[in-house]
Coordinates of C-alpha atoms in Angstrom, one line a residue:
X1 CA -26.4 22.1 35.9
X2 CA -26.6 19.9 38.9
X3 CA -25.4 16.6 37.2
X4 CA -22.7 18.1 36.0
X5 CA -21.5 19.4 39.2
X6 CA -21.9 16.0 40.5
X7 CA -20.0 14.2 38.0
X8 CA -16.9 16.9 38.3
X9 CA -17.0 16.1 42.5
X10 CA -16.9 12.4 41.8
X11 CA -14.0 12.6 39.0
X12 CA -11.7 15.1 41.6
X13 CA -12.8 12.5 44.7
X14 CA -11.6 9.2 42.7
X15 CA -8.3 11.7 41.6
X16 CA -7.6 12.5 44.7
X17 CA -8.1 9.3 46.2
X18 CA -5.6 7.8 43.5
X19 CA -3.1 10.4 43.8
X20 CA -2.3 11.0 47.4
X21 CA -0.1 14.4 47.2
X22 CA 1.8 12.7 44.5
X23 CA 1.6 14.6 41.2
X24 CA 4.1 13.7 38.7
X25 CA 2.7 12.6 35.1
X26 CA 4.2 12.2 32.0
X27 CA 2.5 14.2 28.7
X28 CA 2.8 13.3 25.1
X29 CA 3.4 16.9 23.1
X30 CA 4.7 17.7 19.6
X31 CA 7.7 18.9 18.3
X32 CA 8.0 21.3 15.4
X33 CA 10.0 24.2 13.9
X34 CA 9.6 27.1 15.6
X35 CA 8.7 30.5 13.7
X36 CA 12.0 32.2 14.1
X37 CA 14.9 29.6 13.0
X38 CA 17.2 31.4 15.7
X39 CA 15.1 29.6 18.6
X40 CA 15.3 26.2 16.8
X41 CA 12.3 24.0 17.8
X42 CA 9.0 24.0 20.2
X43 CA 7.0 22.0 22.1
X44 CA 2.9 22.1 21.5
X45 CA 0.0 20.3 21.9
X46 CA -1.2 17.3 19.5
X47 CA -4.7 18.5 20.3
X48 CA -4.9 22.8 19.6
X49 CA -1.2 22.8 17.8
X50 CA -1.1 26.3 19.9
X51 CA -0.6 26.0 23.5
X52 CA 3.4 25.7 23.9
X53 CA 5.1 23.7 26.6
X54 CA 8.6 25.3 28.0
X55 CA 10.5 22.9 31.0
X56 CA 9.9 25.6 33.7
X57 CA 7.2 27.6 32.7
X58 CA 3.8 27.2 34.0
X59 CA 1.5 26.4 31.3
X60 CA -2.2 26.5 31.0
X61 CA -4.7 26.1 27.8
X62 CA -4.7 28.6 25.5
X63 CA -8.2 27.3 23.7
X64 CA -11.7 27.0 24.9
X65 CA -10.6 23.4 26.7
X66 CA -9.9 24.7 30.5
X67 CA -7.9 21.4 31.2
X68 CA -4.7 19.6 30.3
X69 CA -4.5 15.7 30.0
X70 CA -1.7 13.7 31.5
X71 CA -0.9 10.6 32.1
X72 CA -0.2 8.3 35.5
X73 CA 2.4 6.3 34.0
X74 CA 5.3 6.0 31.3
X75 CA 3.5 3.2 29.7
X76 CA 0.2 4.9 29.6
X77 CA 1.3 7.9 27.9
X78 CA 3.4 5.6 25.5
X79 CA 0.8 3.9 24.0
X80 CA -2.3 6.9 24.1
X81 CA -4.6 7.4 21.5
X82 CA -4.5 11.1 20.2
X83 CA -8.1 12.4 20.3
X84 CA -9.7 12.1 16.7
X85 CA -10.3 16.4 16.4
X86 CA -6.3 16.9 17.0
X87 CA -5.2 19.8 15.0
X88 CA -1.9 17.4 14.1
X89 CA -2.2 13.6 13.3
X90 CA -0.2 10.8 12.8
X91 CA 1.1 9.3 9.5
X92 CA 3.5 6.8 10.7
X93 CA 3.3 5.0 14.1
X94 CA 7.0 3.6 13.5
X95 CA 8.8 6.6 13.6
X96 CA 6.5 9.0 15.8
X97 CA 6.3 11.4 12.3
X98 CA 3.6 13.6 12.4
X99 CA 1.7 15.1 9.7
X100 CA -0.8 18.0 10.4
X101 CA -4.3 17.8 8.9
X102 CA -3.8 20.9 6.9
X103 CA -1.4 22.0 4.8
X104 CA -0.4 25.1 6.3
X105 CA 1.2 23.6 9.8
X106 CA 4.5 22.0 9.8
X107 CA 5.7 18.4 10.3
X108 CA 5.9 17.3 13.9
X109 CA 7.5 14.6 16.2
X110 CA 6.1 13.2 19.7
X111 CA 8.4 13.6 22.7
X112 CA 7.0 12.9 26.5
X113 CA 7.5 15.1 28.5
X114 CA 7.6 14.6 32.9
X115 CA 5.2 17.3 34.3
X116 CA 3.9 18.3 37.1
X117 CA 0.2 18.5 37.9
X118 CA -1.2 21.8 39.3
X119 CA -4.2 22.5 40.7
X120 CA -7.6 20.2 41.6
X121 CA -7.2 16.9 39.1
X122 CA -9.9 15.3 37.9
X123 CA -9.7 11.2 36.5
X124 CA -10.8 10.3 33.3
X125 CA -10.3 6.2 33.6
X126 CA -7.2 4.3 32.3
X127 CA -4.5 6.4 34.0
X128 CA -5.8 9.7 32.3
X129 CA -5.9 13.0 34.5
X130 CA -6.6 16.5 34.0
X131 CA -5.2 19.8 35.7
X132 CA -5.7 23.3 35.2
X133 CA -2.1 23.7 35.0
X134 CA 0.8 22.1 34.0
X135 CA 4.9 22.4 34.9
X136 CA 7.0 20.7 32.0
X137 CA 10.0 19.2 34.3
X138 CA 11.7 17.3 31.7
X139 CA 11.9 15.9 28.2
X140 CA 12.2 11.8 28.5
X141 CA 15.1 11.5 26.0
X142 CA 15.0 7.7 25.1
X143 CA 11.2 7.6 25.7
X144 CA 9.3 6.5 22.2
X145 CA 5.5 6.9 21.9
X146 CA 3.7 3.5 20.1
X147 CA 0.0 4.5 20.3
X148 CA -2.7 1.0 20.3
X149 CA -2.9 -0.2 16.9
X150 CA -6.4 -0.6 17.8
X151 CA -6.6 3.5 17.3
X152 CA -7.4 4.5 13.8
X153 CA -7.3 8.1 12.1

């Protein structure tokens, strides 16, 4: 459809504008359990609980959405809302404890990860991006995420 053709050339013309060749975000992801006890814990996303974020590895959506969402700055990512149809959601803002909508997922905590952005980026407003791909560079150790109290579940 042409309209939406148009709006995806004016989101990567504003990103590109914005972002220069620089392309270093930071990401909000969960922590949990992994399967097998031996490999200890894994990172995933708040929003599908499936696709798994490894420092290193190239990583891409494993659900219908074709994009990842990042964010420009430290303080940005900090502070974001988690969409309202995430697969995990948050029970205490204090202590970044995460509790998944349905019984059968496990507990979660939110790290930030520093990623790199790869491939065309679009902008979604208020520091929010979106790339095809994404390369986990670090976890921020001392990084804690305080969503806006304005956000509700």
């Amino acid at each position: 459809d042409g309209c939406r053709l148009l709006e995806k050339i004016r989101k990567q013309t504003i990103a590109k504008s914005m972002l220069k060749d620089d392309h270093i975000f930071y990401k909000v992801v969960a922590r949990i359990a992994h399967p097998d006890p031996k490999v200890g814990r894994k990172l995933v996303s708040f929003f599908d609980g499936v696709t798994e974020y490894s420092l290193g590895a190239f990583t891409t959506s494993k659900t219908g959405c074709q994009r990842l969402f990042v964010y420009r700055s430290l303080r940005e990512a900090s502070s974001c809302p988690l969409p309202h149809s995430s697969c995990l959601k948050p029970t205490s803002w204090q202590h970044s404890r995460l509790e998944p909508s349905s019984t059968n997922q496990r507990k979660a905590v939110a790290v930030i990860l520093l990623v790199a952005g790869i491939g065309q980026p679009e902008y979604h407003g208020h520091g929010k991006f979106s790339f095809p791909t994404l390369l986990p560079l670090a976890v921020l150790a001392n990084s804690n995420w305080k969503p806006e109290s304005r956000w509700k579940c």
